[in-house]
Each structure stands twice: as structure tokens, then as C-alpha cells.
Amino acid sequence: MTTLNPALKAITERIIERSRPTRETYLKRIHAFKQQGRVERDRLGCSNLAHGYAAMPKAIKIEMLRPTVPNLGMITAYNDMVSAHQPFAEFPAWIKEEALKHGATAQVAGGTPAMCDGITQGYEGMELSLFSRDVIAMSTAIGLSHQMFDGALYFGVCDKIVPGLMIGALSCGHLPGIFVPAGPMTSGIANKEKARTRQQFAEGKVGRDALLASEMGSYHSPGTCTFYGTANSNQMMMEMMGVHLPAAAFFNPYTPMREALTRYAAAHLAESVQNQTIKPLGEMLSEKSFVNALIGLMATGGSTNHTMHLVAMARAAGIILNWDDFDEISSIIPLLIRVYPNGQADINHFAAAGGLPFVIRELRDAGLLHDDVDTVTGRGMEAYTKEPFLIDGKLEWRDAVAESRDEEILRPFSRPFSPDGGLRLMKGNIGRGVIKVSAVREHCRIIEAPAIVFNDQKEVLAAFERGELERDFVCVVRFQGPRANGMPELHKLTPPLGILQDRGFKVALVTDGRMSGASGKVPAAIHMSPEALLGGGIGKIRTGDLIRFNSITGELSALVNEAEWNAREIPEPDLSHNTHGIGRELFAGFRSIAGSAETGAMSFGGEFS
């Protein structure tokens, strides 16, 4: 590997220094829980152990009574309604069988919820979505709290599930662990065709039957959605952080390879725990591990949701990231892939062209990736430059392809799609936010136009239907932050704003809410912090104010006289329609204590500060 890029080195050193007090406190805390005997359950009393053994078959009980046999816990986000998580149904049986072959036992320690943003998009349930991450984290910790386990395997794929699993896993960071993915569904209809049908429906040119047929042709089988949104960005980051087996992310479910990788994960963890060759997760994941995830996010044009989730995961390990880090790393990391919504290919095409082993090798060879990190396979990232093959029923890792199989999808470091990454910090008197620029056409990146202010995405859709938005404007949607209504995604705004953009109007979105990881065509400054409900500048904007939106320089300002701006008061919002129904009343406590988007939008208060 070549010498580390000096700018990357300086950014990382700054993060390490900033995080020193909280990181030292975290490590001290998990070291206090590190097992004292050969197995974690040594510390439990006989009655406690009997409860933990009671449901096990007699043969397994015999093994669990042996003082040197490790017991692995499984935390699963299985349900058979969410396509990405349906394949997890088979994983526990495989893992129990494989663990036993390698001198260990395994139990399902607990389950977590797994909601689908694709189903709740635009409806009331979406207001529970962000905080479902925190529920998942707590569910993970509850499952591991029995102190019966010497290591853990975590099953999750989608948007809030993997960050929640990671936060929960790090709360029990004295245990080693491996994250076990399920893989993407096979390719459906072309993304270009899907996008065209969506736009035709938004314009009233096709009916609901045509739209439903198109959507079902895209989302059609078990597995992750194939676009490069938050779920597949999750999988990328887990590999960049070294908590997956190398190149495990993007093999389809219900294939021999997926079963082989799942079984291998169980065997590897069992042997590594017995041989003490794997570090506890909280110790293994360092500041450099999280920086590697951030680098991967930029190199692949990943989801804007991770400007919150990666921050939250890092804080769970005592590591402090902020959006300046994202912006500065983006400026030095080239964009190496184009997958929908940044291009027309899907995640299966990307994997076939060379996938993450190719990307990791290119970054590593260019000195743009930390190699002095620990992973579940050992020290360094070299193992993640290889991809698995199933040879006579056995897994064998081989070097990534020397050249991209399709440079419309995947490019080498020497010929990137862009010299910098996919995300940028936006700031000014409106606040601080982020924009995903990797999918925005260059001539759409700078806009200066009057604001039209809305307090709900439904108001925007109604105004569009009435024909009131046929002009250049900046769409401001406020009171959408974590404290206001749980920060729902506003992905339903993409089709109408995209139509206006295609008609020749200059449009942009500014909001303290979120956009989907699949959004990108319309320039959008999102996650504005502080949010309007907490006095953020976005709450001071009035319809007609001229907004300067420059995603090249990162300026986002209301061009209003400073004295007038400072004198403005934020109107009192009517949030009564966000408080009850579909379980929203149960999340009132979460909303009341949630932090800002830039600090991870967590409901855990100061626990991770």
C-alpha cells in the first residue's frame, strides 16, 4: 500500500484528538465488562444458567455445560414482510449447525423490528422510521443483556436496521461480533423505465395500474432493493469497516454462495472466539474504521441518511464525527461508481463489474484508505480487496478483477466519474445541512430564486396539483426535524419537483427533514440544523425571500437584511396532526429529547456525548 494521503491523515488525526476523552471513557467502560473466565456465562449463578439452558435440546445442553465451549448469540431483524429481511428465516438453523461443527453453540438472543421506508414513504408510519433505529439499538442490547454469549452475529440490511444493530452492538462492545447480510434481490425492470413510469404517473399520463405493474416489476422478490440507497450503502459501510466477511454484501439470497457465506461467518466467529484471535467489537472499531466508512460513502455516492447514521454509530463507540469531516473527506475522495439514482445500473450490475473489492483496492493503492485497522478477518484491509468463489463446495477468496468490467458503472482511481465525492456541506444564515451532489446535473447545482414556504410535504403536492409552482423557486419545507415530527423522508417530493425541473424551471429543496437515499435528481439541502422547532434559520424564511443556493461553494443563505433577519420570529407550528395515530404517541419521549441531525438525531440524550 502507498503512503497515506496527507490530507486524509490530518483529518483523521483531528477526529482522534477531538474524540480522545469520549473514546477513552468508552474503552474503559467496555473493558470493565470483558469476560473474566473462558466463557461469558461463567459469571452467572446456577438458577440463572438453568433458565438460559432450559429450551435447548439435550445434546446442546451437554455442550453448553462444558466450560470451554463458547456460545454465540444471534440478533435478528427477520420478518417476512420486508423483502430484504425475509431470507433471515433460514440463518439461525445454518448457524447453529455450523457452530456445533466448530466446537460452539448458538442461540437466537433476540429480535428487533425492521420497518420498510419504501412502504411507509409519504404516510404517517414514516414518522416512526428514524426512531425505529433507536428502538433497534435498545432491542439489540436487551437481547445481549443476558450475559450468556461469547460473541454475536447480527442479521440486518435496511435503512435504520444496520445502524441500530451497530449502536446496540457497541453498547455491548466487549463482545466480538460479525454482521451477516442477506443480499440484494435479483435485477428487475430497468431503473430508467421505472423512473419514466413514475414521472408519467405524476403527470397524469398513465394510471395506477400501470404504475403498480412497473413498481412490482422492480421490487419483485426476496432481498434488498437494488438501487443504491441507504440499505445498500449500509452494506458497503459494513465492509469498509471490516465487520462483514470480505465481499459478503452483494450476493443474492437463496443461492449456494449466500448459504456458504452465512455458514462461514458462524464457523469463523466460533473458531476466532476459541482461539482469541478476534477483538471485541468496540475495541476493533477505531476512529480509522469509521473514517474508512466515510471514505466509502464518498467514493460510491452513498446515501445522505448516513450523515446522521454514521455519526450516531461512531458516537456509540465514543468517536465524534461532524459534517465538516464529511465535507473535507468528500473533497479528496474521487467518485468511482455510478449506480441508480446516480446512474442507470443497479447494485447487481455494480457487483458484476468488480464491486467493492475493486473499489477498496483502488482506494487502498492510492493511499486513500486506512490500512492499519482491525477487522473480523484480522489486521488490515487487504482481505477486502478479494472476492469469494465457491469451489467444490468450499469458499475461496481471490483477488478482485484487474480492470472494471464496465466503466459506465465502475471506474479506477485514475479515471473517476468525479474528482471529489458525493456529499457536501451547505451553510449560511439558514443553518447547516448536507446535499448529495453526485446525482445532480452540473447546470442544476447553483440556484438563486424566491422561496415558497411550506410546513408539510402534502402542501407542496397540493400546490403542484393546482399548477401554482410553474416558476423558478426554492421549495422550503420546515418543521420536519427530529423534534417536530420524527424527521420523515420527503421522497414523494422528488417526482413533482423533477417534473418542474424537466420543464425548464430552476428548482431546489431546503428542509430540516430527510430525503430518501434514492433521491438526488433535484438539488436538495436537507437535515438543516438547528431545525425550525429549535430556532433554526430555516424557520425564519418567508415566501418571497431570495435564496442563494450554491452547492459548488456550499453557500445557502436567505438574502435578507441582517437586522431584519435577526428581528424575525419563528411562527408557532401546529403539530397536532403529528402526535397520535399509528403509534406516534408512543414516540413522544423520543421526539422531546432527540439531538440535532448533525449529532446523529439520537434519542439517547447525552449518553454518547
Coordinates of C-alpha atoms in Angstrom, one line a residue:
M1 CA 0.0 0.0 0.0
T2 CA 1.2 3.5 -0.8
T3 CA 1.8 6.3 1.7
L4 CA -1.4 7.7 3.3
N5 CA -2.7 10.8 1.7
P6 CA -1.6 13.8 3.9
A7 CA -5.0 15.5 3.9
L8 CA -6.7 12.3 5.0
K9 CA -4.1 11.8 7.7
A10 CA -4.6 15.3 9.0
I11 CA -8.5 14.9 9.1
T12 CA -8.2 11.6 10.9
E13 CA -5.8 12.9 13.5
R14 CA -8.2 15.8 14.2
I15 CA -11.0 13.3 14.7
I16 CA -8.8 11.2 17.0
E17 CA -7.9 14.2 19.1
R18 CA -11.4 15.5 19.3
S19 CA -12.7 12.1 20.3
R20 CA -9.9 11.3 22.9
P21 CA -11.9 11.9 26.1
T22 CA -15.1 10.1 25.0
R23 CA -13.2 7.3 23.3
E24 CA -11.1 6.7 26.4
T25 CA -14.3 6.7 28.6
Y26 CA -16.0 4.2 26.2
L27 CA -13.0 1.8 26.1
K28 CA -12.7 1.9 29.9
R29 CA -16.4 1.0 30.2
I30 CA -16.3 -2.0 27.9
H31 CA -13.1 -3.3 29.3
A32 CA -14.8 -3.4 32.7
F33 CA -17.3 -5.9 31.2
K34 CA -14.7 -8.1 29.4
Q35 CA -15.2 -11.7 30.4
Q36 CA -13.0 -12.9 33.2
G37 CA -13.3 -16.7 32.6
R38 CA -13.2 -18.8 29.5
V39 CA -16.8 -18.1 28.7
E40 CA -19.1 -15.2 29.4
R41 CA -21.7 -17.3 31.3
D42 CA -19.2 -18.2 34.0
R43 CA -20.3 -15.2 36.0
L44 CA -24.0 -16.3 36.2
G45 CA -25.5 -18.3 39.0
C46 CA -26.9 -21.8 38.6
S47 CA -30.5 -20.7 38.6
N48 CA -29.7 -18.0 36.0
L49 CA -27.9 -20.6 33.8
A50 CA -30.7 -23.1 34.1
H51 CA -33.1 -20.5 32.7
G52 CA -30.8 -19.9 29.8
Y53 CA -30.4 -23.6 29.0
A54 CA -34.0 -24.7 29.6
A55 CA -35.3 -24.5 26.0
M56 CA -32.2 -26.2 24.4
P57 CA -32.2 -29.8 23.1
K58 CA -30.4 -32.2 25.5
A59 CA -27.4 -32.6 23.2
I60 CA -26.9 -28.8 23.1
K61 CA -27.3 -28.5 26.8
I62 CA -24.5 -31.1 27.2
E63 CA -22.2 -28.9 25.1
M64 CA -23.2 -25.7 26.9
L65 CA -22.3 -27.3 30.2
R66 CA -18.7 -27.7 29.0
P67 CA -16.7 -24.8 30.5
T68 CA -14.7 -24.2 27.3
V69 CA -17.5 -24.2 24.7
P70 CA -18.3 -20.6 23.5
N71 CA -22.0 -19.7 23.0
L72 CA -22.8 -17.4 20.1
G73 CA -25.8 -15.1 20.2
M74 CA -27.8 -14.1 17.2
I75 CA -29.7 -10.8 16.9
T76 CA -32.1 -11.0 14.0
A77 CA -34.2 -8.4 12.2
Y78 CA -36.2 -11.1 10.5
N79 CA -39.7 -10.6 9.3
D80 CA -41.3 -11.9 6.1
M81 CA -43.0 -8.6 5.1
V82 CA -39.8 -6.7 4.4
S83 CA -38.2 -8.3 1.4
A84 CA -34.6 -7.7 2.5
H85 CA -35.1 -9.4 5.8
Q86 CA -37.3 -12.4 4.7
P87 CA -34.2 -14.5 3.9
F88 CA -33.0 -14.3 7.5
A89 CA -35.6 -17.0 8.4
E90 CA -33.1 -19.7 7.4
F91 CA -30.0 -18.3 9.0
P92 CA -30.4 -19.5 12.7
A93 CA -30.6 -23.2 11.7
W94 CA -27.5 -22.9 9.5
I95 CA -25.6 -21.0 12.1
K96 CA -26.5 -23.4 15.0
E97 CA -25.4 -26.4 12.8
E98 CA -22.2 -24.8 11.8
A99 CA -21.3 -23.5 15.3
L100 CA -21.7 -27.1 16.6
K101 CA -19.3 -28.4 14.0
H102 CA -16.7 -26.0 15.2
G103 CA -17.0 -26.5 18.9
A104 CA -19.5 -23.9 19.8
T105 CA -23.2 -23.5 20.4
A106 CA -25.6 -20.7 19.2
Q107 CA -28.9 -19.3 20.3
V108 CA -31.2 -16.6 18.9
A109 CA -30.6 -13.9 21.6
G110 CA -33.4 -11.6 20.4
G111 CA -35.2 -10.0 17.6
T112 CA -35.5 -6.4 16.5
P113 CA -38.2 -4.6 14.5
A114 CA -37.4 -3.9 10.8
M115 CA -39.7 -1.4 9.1
C116 CA -39.6 -0.6 5.4
D117 CA -39.3 3.1 4.4
G118 CA -40.5 2.0 0.9
I119 CA -43.8 1.0 2.4
T120 CA -44.3 3.9 4.8
Q121 CA -43.0 6.6 2.4
G122 CA -45.3 9.6 2.5
Y123 CA -47.6 8.2 5.1
E124 CA -47.9 8.5 8.9
G125 CA -45.8 5.5 9.7
M126 CA -42.7 7.3 8.2
E127 CA -42.7 9.5 11.3
L128 CA -41.6 6.4 13.4
S129 CA -38.9 5.4 11.0
L130 CA -35.9 7.4 12.3
F131 CA -36.6 6.5 15.9
S132 CA -37.0 2.8 14.9
R133 CA -33.2 2.9 14.7
D134 CA -33.0 3.7 18.4
V135 CA -35.6 1.0 19.3
I136 CA -33.5 -1.5 17.3
A137 CA -30.4 -0.4 19.3
M138 CA -32.2 -1.0 22.5
S139 CA -33.7 -4.3 21.3
T140 CA -30.1 -5.5 20.5
A141 CA -28.8 -4.5 23.9
I142 CA -31.8 -6.3 25.6
G143 CA -31.0 -9.5 23.6
L144 CA -27.4 -9.4 24.7
S145 CA -28.0 -8.3 28.3
H146 CA -28.4 -11.9 29.5
Q147 CA -24.6 -12.3 29.5
M148 CA -24.9 -15.8 28.0
F149 CA -22.8 -15.0 24.9
D150 CA -19.2 -15.0 23.9
G151 CA -19.8 -13.4 20.5
A152 CA -22.7 -12.3 18.4
L153 CA -23.9 -12.4 14.8
Y154 CA -26.1 -9.6 13.7
F155 CA -28.7 -10.0 10.9
G156 CA -29.8 -6.8 9.2
V157 CA -29.8 -5.0 5.9
C158 CA -32.0 -2.0 5.6
D159 CA -32.0 1.7 6.4
K160 CA -32.3 2.0 10.2
I161 CA -31.7 -1.6 11.0
V162 CA -28.0 -1.8 10.5
P163 CA -27.2 1.5 12.3
G164 CA -29.5 0.3 15.1
L165 CA -27.8 -3.1 15.3
M166 CA -24.4 -1.4 15.4
I167 CA -25.3 1.1 18.1
G168 CA -26.7 -1.8 20.2
A169 CA -23.7 -4.0 19.5
L170 CA -21.4 -1.2 20.6
S171 CA -23.3 -0.8 23.8
C172 CA -22.1 -4.4 24.4
G173 CA -18.8 -3.7 22.7
H174 CA -16.9 -6.1 25.0
L175 CA -18.2 -8.9 22.8
P176 CA -16.7 -9.8 19.4
G177 CA -19.2 -9.9 16.5
I178 CA -19.8 -10.3 12.8
F179 CA -22.6 -8.7 10.7
V180 CA -24.2 -11.1 8.4
P181 CA -26.1 -9.7 5.3
A182 CA -28.8 -11.3 3.2
G183 CA -28.0 -9.7 -0.2
P184 CA -30.0 -7.9 -2.9
M185 CA -32.9 -9.2 -4.9
T186 CA -32.1 -10.1 -8.5
S187 CA -32.5 -7.3 -11.1
G188 CA -36.0 -6.3 -12.2
I189 CA -37.0 -3.8 -14.8
A190 CA -34.5 -1.2 -15.8
N191 CA -34.3 1.8 -13.5
K192 CA -34.7 4.2 -16.4
E193 CA -38.0 2.5 -17.2
K194 CA -39.2 2.6 -13.6
A195 CA -38.3 6.4 -13.3
R196 CA -40.1 7.1 -16.6
T197 CA -43.4 5.4 -15.4
R198 CA -43.2 7.3 -12.1
Q199 CA -42.9 10.6 -13.9
Q200 CA -45.7 9.7 -16.4
F201 CA -48.0 8.9 -13.4
A202 CA -47.1 12.2 -11.7
E203 CA -48.1 14.0 -14.9
G204 CA -51.3 12.0 -15.2
K205 CA -50.2 10.3 -18.4
V206 CA -50.6 6.7 -17.1
G207 CA -52.9 5.3 -14.4
R208 CA -52.3 3.5 -11.1
D209 CA -52.5 0.0 -12.7
A210 CA -49.5 0.9 -15.0
L211 CA -47.6 2.4 -12.1
L212 CA -48.2 -0.6 -9.8
A213 CA -47.2 -3.1 -12.6
S214 CA -43.9 -1.1 -13.0
E215 CA -43.2 -1.0 -9.3
M216 CA -43.8 -4.7 -8.9
G217 CA -41.5 -5.4 -11.8
S218 CA -38.8 -3.5 -9.8
Y219 CA -39.5 -4.8 -6.3
H220 CA -40.2 -8.4 -7.1
S221 CA -38.5 -10.9 -4.9
P222 CA -36.7 -11.5 -1.6
G223 CA -33.7 -9.4 -1.0
T224 CA -32.6 -5.7 -0.7
C225 CA -34.0 -3.2 -3.2
T226 CA -31.4 -3.0 -6.0
F227 CA -30.9 0.8 -6.2
Y228 CA -28.0 2.4 -4.3
G229 CA -29.9 3.9 -1.4
T230 CA -29.5 3.7 2.4
A231 CA -29.8 -0.1 2.6
N232 CA -27.0 -0.9 0.1
S233 CA -24.9 2.0 1.5
N234 CA -25.2 0.2 4.9
Q235 CA -23.8 -2.9 3.4
M236 CA -20.9 -1.0 1.8
M237 CA -20.0 0.6 5.1
M238 CA -20.0 -2.6 7.0
E239 CA -17.4 -4.0 4.5
M240 CA -15.4 -0.8 4.7
M241 CA -15.4 -1.1 8.5
G242 CA -14.4 -4.8 8.3
V243 CA -17.4 -6.3 10.2
H244 CA -18.6 -8.4 7.2
L245 CA -16.7 -11.2 5.7
P246 CA -14.9 -9.8 2.6
A247 CA -17.3 -9.1 -0.3
A248 CA -20.2 -10.7 1.5
A249 CA -22.7 -7.9 0.8
F250 CA -24.0 -8.3 -2.7
F251 CA -24.6 -12.0 -3.4
N252 CA -28.3 -12.7 -3.9
P253 CA -30.4 -14.6 -1.3
Y254 CA -31.3 -18.2 -1.7
T255 CA -28.1 -19.1 -3.6
P256 CA -25.4 -21.6 -2.6
M257 CA -23.0 -18.7 -2.2
R258 CA -25.3 -16.9 0.3
E259 CA -25.6 -20.0 2.4
A260 CA -21.9 -20.7 2.3
L261 CA -21.0 -17.2 3.4
T262 CA -23.5 -17.4 6.3
R263 CA -22.2 -20.7 7.5
Y264 CA -18.6 -19.5 7.1
A265 CA -19.4 -16.5 9.3
A266 CA -20.6 -18.8 12.1
A267 CA -17.6 -21.1 11.8
H268 CA -15.2 -18.1 11.7
L269 CA -16.6 -16.5 14.7
A270 CA -16.7 -19.8 16.7
E271 CA -13.0 -20.5 15.9
S272 CA -11.9 -16.9 16.4
V273 CA -13.5 -16.7 19.9
Q274 CA -12.0 -20.1 20.9
N275 CA -8.5 -19.0 19.6
Q276 CA -8.9 -15.5 20.9
T277 CA -7.9 -14.1 17.5
I278 CA -10.8 -11.7 17.2
K279 CA -11.0 -8.4 19.2
P280 CA -14.2 -7.2 21.0
L281 CA -16.2 -5.2 18.5
G282 CA -15.9 -1.9 20.5
E283 CA -12.1 -2.2 20.6
M284 CA -11.8 -3.4 17.0
L285 CA -13.7 -0.5 15.5
S286 CA -11.4 2.6 15.9
E287 CA -11.6 6.1 14.6
K288 CA -9.9 4.9 11.4
S289 CA -12.6 2.3 10.9
F290 CA -15.3 4.9 10.9
V291 CA -13.3 7.2 8.6
N292 CA -13.0 4.3 6.2
A293 CA -16.8 4.0 6.2
L294 CA -17.0 7.7 5.5
I295 CA -14.5 7.4 2.6
G296 CA -16.6 4.6 1.1
L297 CA -19.7 6.8 1.3
M298 CA -17.9 9.4 -0.7
A299 CA -16.3 7.1 -3.2
T300 CA -19.6 5.4 -4.0
G301 CA -22.0 8.4 -3.8
G302 CA -23.9 6.8 -0.9
S303 CA -27.0 7.8 1.0
T304 CA -27.4 11.2 2.7
N305 CA -29.1 9.3 5.6
H306 CA -25.6 8.3 6.7
T307 CA -24.7 11.9 7.6
M308 CA -26.8 11.0 10.6
H309 CA -26.4 7.3 11.0
L310 CA -22.6 7.1 10.7
V311 CA -22.4 10.0 13.2
A312 CA -24.7 8.1 15.6
M313 CA -22.8 4.8 15.2
A314 CA -19.5 6.5 15.8
R315 CA -20.8 8.2 18.9
A316 CA -21.8 4.9 20.3
A317 CA -18.1 4.0 20.3
G318 CA -17.1 7.3 21.8
I319 CA -16.0 8.8 18.4
I320 CA -17.1 12.3 17.4
L321 CA -17.7 12.9 13.7
N322 CA -19.2 16.1 12.3
W323 CA -20.3 17.4 8.9
D324 CA -17.0 19.3 8.4
D325 CA -15.3 15.9 8.3
F326 CA -17.8 14.7 5.7
D327 CA -17.2 17.8 3.6
E328 CA -13.4 17.7 3.8
I329 CA -13.2 14.0 3.1
S330 CA -15.5 14.4 0.2
S331 CA -13.1 17.0 -1.3
I332 CA -10.3 14.4 -1.6
I333 CA -12.1 11.2 -2.4
P334 CA -13.0 10.5 -6.1
L335 CA -16.4 9.2 -7.2
L336 CA -15.7 5.7 -8.5
I337 CA -19.2 4.2 -9.1
R338 CA -22.5 5.2 -10.7
V339 CA -25.5 3.2 -9.6
Y340 CA -29.1 4.4 -9.6
P341 CA -30.0 7.1 -8.6
N342 CA -26.6 8.3 -9.6
G343 CA -26.7 6.3 -12.8
Q344 CA -28.9 3.7 -14.5
A345 CA -27.2 0.5 -13.3
D346 CA -28.3 -1.4 -10.2
I347 CA -26.3 -3.0 -7.4
N348 CA -26.1 -6.4 -9.1
H349 CA -24.5 -4.7 -12.2
F350 CA -22.0 -3.0 -9.9
A351 CA -21.0 -6.3 -8.2
A352 CA -20.6 -7.9 -11.6
A353 CA -18.4 -5.1 -12.8
G354 CA -16.0 -5.6 -9.9
G355 CA -17.8 -4.4 -6.9
L356 CA -16.5 -3.3 -3.5
P357 CA -13.2 -5.4 -3.7
F358 CA -12.3 -3.3 -6.8
V359 CA -13.2 0.0 -5.0
I360 CA -11.3 -0.9 -1.9
R361 CA -8.2 -1.9 -3.8
E362 CA -8.2 1.3 -5.8
L363 CA -8.6 3.5 -2.7
R364 CA -6.0 1.5 -0.7
D365 CA -3.5 1.6 -3.5
A366 CA -4.0 5.4 -3.8
G367 CA -3.3 6.0 -0.1
L368 CA -7.0 7.0 0.5
L369 CA -7.9 4.3 2.9
H370 CA -6.6 3.4 6.4
D371 CA -5.0 0.0 6.3
D372 CA -3.9 -0.1 9.9
V373 CA -7.2 -1.2 11.2
D374 CA -8.6 -4.4 12.7
T375 CA -11.3 -6.4 11.0
V376 CA -13.1 -9.6 11.7
T377 CA -10.6 -11.3 9.4
G378 CA -7.5 -9.8 11.1
R379 CA -5.3 -6.8 10.6
G380 CA -5.6 -4.6 7.5
M381 CA -7.9 -4.2 4.5
E382 CA -6.1 -6.4 2.1
A383 CA -8.6 -9.2 2.7
Y384 CA -11.3 -6.9 1.5
T385 CA -9.7 -6.5 -1.9
K386 CA -10.6 -10.1 -2.7
E387 CA -14.0 -11.7 -3.6
P388 CA -15.2 -15.2 -2.7
F389 CA -15.8 -18.1 -5.1
L390 CA -17.4 -21.4 -4.2
I391 CA -15.1 -24.1 -5.5
D392 CA -16.2 -27.7 -4.9
G393 CA -18.4 -26.6 -2.1
K394 CA -15.7 -24.6 -0.3
L395 CA -15.2 -20.8 -0.2
E396 CA -12.0 -19.4 -1.7
W397 CA -11.2 -15.7 -1.8
R398 CA -9.4 -14.4 -4.9
D399 CA -8.1 -11.0 -6.0
A400 CA -10.6 -8.5 -7.4
V401 CA -10.7 -8.1 -11.1
A402 CA -7.7 -6.1 -12.5
E403 CA -9.9 -3.9 -14.7
S404 CA -13.6 -2.8 -14.4
R405 CA -15.9 -5.0 -16.4
D406 CA -18.0 -1.8 -17.3
E407 CA -16.6 1.7 -16.9
E408 CA -20.1 3.2 -17.2
I409 CA -20.7 1.7 -13.7
L410 CA -17.3 1.3 -12.1
R411 CA -14.0 3.2 -12.7
P412 CA -10.4 3.0 -11.5
F413 CA -8.9 5.8 -9.4
S414 CA -7.1 7.1 -12.5
R415 CA -10.4 7.8 -14.3
P416 CA -13.1 8.7 -11.8
F417 CA -16.5 9.9 -12.6
S418 CA -15.7 13.0 -10.5
P419 CA -12.5 14.1 -8.7
D420 CA -14.5 14.5 -5.4
G421 CA -17.2 12.6 -3.5
G422 CA -20.9 12.6 -3.5
L423 CA -21.8 14.8 -0.4
R424 CA -21.3 18.4 0.5
L425 CA -21.9 20.7 3.5
M426 CA -24.3 23.6 2.9
K427 CA -24.2 26.5 5.4
G428 CA -25.2 30.1 5.9
N429 CA -27.8 32.1 7.8
I430 CA -30.4 29.3 7.2
G431 CA -28.2 26.8 9.2
R432 CA -26.1 23.8 8.3
G433 CA -27.3 21.0 6.1
V434 CA -26.0 18.5 3.5
I435 CA -26.6 17.9 -0.2
K436 CA -26.0 14.8 -2.3
V437 CA -24.4 16.3 -5.5
S438 CA -23.4 13.0 -7.2
A439 CA -26.8 12.7 -8.9
V440 CA -27.4 16.4 -9.6
R441 CA -26.6 17.6 -13.1
E442 CA -23.9 20.3 -13.1
H443 CA -26.2 23.1 -14.5
C444 CA -28.6 22.5 -11.7
R445 CA -26.2 23.0 -8.8
I446 CA -26.5 26.8 -8.5
I447 CA -29.8 28.5 -8.0
E448 CA -30.9 32.0 -6.9
A449 CA -34.7 32.2 -6.7
P450 CA -37.5 33.2 -4.4
A451 CA -38.6 30.9 -1.6
I452 CA -42.0 29.3 -1.3
V453 CA -42.5 28.1 2.3
F454 CA -44.5 25.0 3.3
N455 CA -45.0 23.3 6.7
D456 CA -45.8 19.9 5.3
Q457 CA -45.0 17.9 2.2
K458 CA -48.7 17.5 1.4
E459 CA -49.0 21.2 1.0
V460 CA -46.3 21.0 -1.7
L461 CA -48.1 18.3 -3.6
A462 CA -51.4 20.1 -3.4
A463 CA -49.8 23.3 -4.8
F464 CA -48.2 21.3 -7.6
E465 CA -51.6 19.8 -8.5
R466 CA -53.1 23.3 -8.6
G467 CA -50.4 24.5 -11.0
E468 CA -49.0 27.1 -8.6
L469 CA -45.4 26.0 -8.9
E470 CA -44.7 26.7 -12.6
R471 CA -41.8 29.0 -11.9
D472 CA -38.2 29.2 -10.6
F473 CA -38.3 28.8 -6.8
V474 CA -36.7 27.3 -3.8
C475 CA -39.1 24.9 -2.0
V476 CA -38.7 25.3 1.7
V477 CA -40.4 22.6 3.9
R478 CA -39.9 23.2 7.6
F479 CA -40.9 21.7 10.9
Q480 CA -39.8 18.3 9.6
G481 CA -36.9 17.7 12.0
P482 CA -36.5 15.0 14.7
R483 CA -38.1 17.2 17.5
A484 CA -41.0 18.3 15.3
N485 CA -42.3 15.0 13.8
G486 CA -39.6 12.4 13.9
M487 CA -37.9 13.6 10.6
P488 CA -39.7 11.6 7.9
E489 CA -38.3 11.2 4.5
L490 CA -39.8 13.5 1.9
H491 CA -39.1 11.3 -1.1
K492 CA -42.6 11.9 -2.6
L493 CA -41.5 15.5 -3.4
T494 CA -38.9 14.2 -5.9
P495 CA -41.3 13.4 -8.8
P496 CA -43.2 16.8 -8.9
L497 CA -40.0 18.8 -8.4
G498 CA -38.3 16.7 -11.0
I499 CA -41.1 17.4 -13.5
L500 CA -40.8 21.2 -12.9
Q501 CA -37.0 20.9 -13.4
D502 CA -37.5 19.0 -16.7
R503 CA -39.9 21.7 -17.8
G504 CA -37.0 24.2 -17.6
F505 CA -37.6 25.7 -14.2
K506 CA -34.8 26.2 -11.7
V507 CA -35.9 24.4 -8.5
A508 CA -34.3 23.3 -5.3
L509 CA -35.4 22.0 -1.9
V510 CA -34.4 23.2 1.5
T511 CA -35.7 21.3 4.5
D512 CA -35.0 20.2 8.1
G513 CA -36.4 16.8 7.1
R514 CA -34.8 13.9 5.2
M515 CA -34.8 12.7 1.7
S516 CA -34.6 9.1 0.7
G517 CA -31.3 7.5 -0.1
A518 CA -32.7 7.0 -3.6
S519 CA -33.2 10.8 -4.1
G520 CA -30.8 13.0 -5.9
K521 CA -32.0 14.4 -9.2
V522 CA -33.3 17.6 -7.6
P523 CA -30.8 19.7 -5.7
A524 CA -31.8 19.4 -2.0
A525 CA -30.2 20.9 1.1
I526 CA -31.5 18.6 3.8
H527 CA -31.2 17.9 7.5
M528 CA -31.0 21.6 8.2
S529 CA -29.7 22.1 11.7
P530 CA -30.8 23.5 14.0
E531 CA -34.3 22.5 12.9
A532 CA -37.1 25.1 12.8
L533 CA -38.7 23.9 16.0
L534 CA -35.4 24.6 17.9
G535 CA -34.9 28.1 16.4
G536 CA -33.0 27.2 13.3
G537 CA -32.8 29.8 10.5
I538 CA -34.9 27.7 8.2
G539 CA -37.9 28.8 10.4
K540 CA -37.3 32.5 9.6
I541 CA -37.7 32.2 5.9
R542 CA -40.7 33.9 4.4
T543 CA -42.3 33.2 1.0
G544 CA -40.7 35.6 -1.5
D545 CA -37.3 35.8 0.2
L546 CA -34.5 35.4 -2.3
I547 CA -32.5 32.3 -1.5
R548 CA -28.9 31.8 -2.7
F549 CA -28.3 28.0 -3.2
N550 CA -24.8 27.2 -4.3
S551 CA -23.8 23.6 -4.0
I552 CA -20.4 24.4 -5.6
T553 CA -19.3 26.7 -2.8
G554 CA -21.6 25.3 -0.2
E555 CA -23.4 28.6 0.4
L556 CA -27.0 28.5 1.5
S557 CA -28.4 31.9 2.5
A558 CA -31.5 33.9 2.6
L559 CA -30.6 37.3 1.1
V560 CA -32.4 39.3 3.7
N561 CA -31.1 42.4 5.5
E562 CA -29.2 41.2 8.6
A563 CA -31.1 43.4 11.1
E564 CA -34.5 42.3 9.7
W565 CA -33.4 38.7 9.7
N566 CA -32.3 38.9 13.3
A567 CA -35.5 40.5 14.3
R568 CA -37.7 37.8 12.8
E569 CA -39.5 35.4 15.0
I570 CA -40.3 31.8 14.0
P571 CA -44.0 31.1 13.8
E572 CA -45.5 28.6 16.2
P573 CA -46.2 25.4 14.3
D574 CA -49.4 23.4 14.5
L575 CA -48.0 19.9 15.2
S576 CA -51.3 18.4 16.5
H577 CA -51.6 16.2 13.4
N578 CA -48.2 14.6 14.1
T579 CA -48.8 13.5 17.7
H580 CA -51.1 10.5 17.6
G581 CA -52.1 7.5 15.4
I582 CA -50.1 4.6 14.0
G583 CA -48.2 4.6 17.3
R584 CA -46.8 8.1 17.1
E585 CA -48.0 8.9 20.7
L586 CA -45.6 6.2 21.9
F587 CA -42.6 8.1 20.5
A588 CA -43.4 11.5 22.2
G589 CA -40.5 10.9 24.6
F590 CA -38.1 10.2 21.7
R591 CA -39.1 13.4 19.9
S592 CA -38.8 15.5 23.1
I593 CA -35.1 14.7 23.7
A594 CA -33.8 14.0 20.2
G595 CA -30.5 15.7 19.3
S596 CA -29.8 17.5 16.0
A597 CA -29.3 15.8 12.7
E598 CA -25.6 16.7 12.8
T599 CA -25.1 14.9 16.1
G600 CA -26.9 11.8 14.9
A601 CA -30.6 12.7 15.7
M602 CA -30.4 10.3 18.6
S603 CA -32.9 10.0 21.5
F604 CA -30.2 8.8 23.9
G605 CA -29.6 12.3 25.2
G606 CA -26.0 12.9 26.4
E607 CA -25.1 9.3 26.9
F608 CA -22.8 9.2 23.9
S609 CA -21.5 12.8 24.1

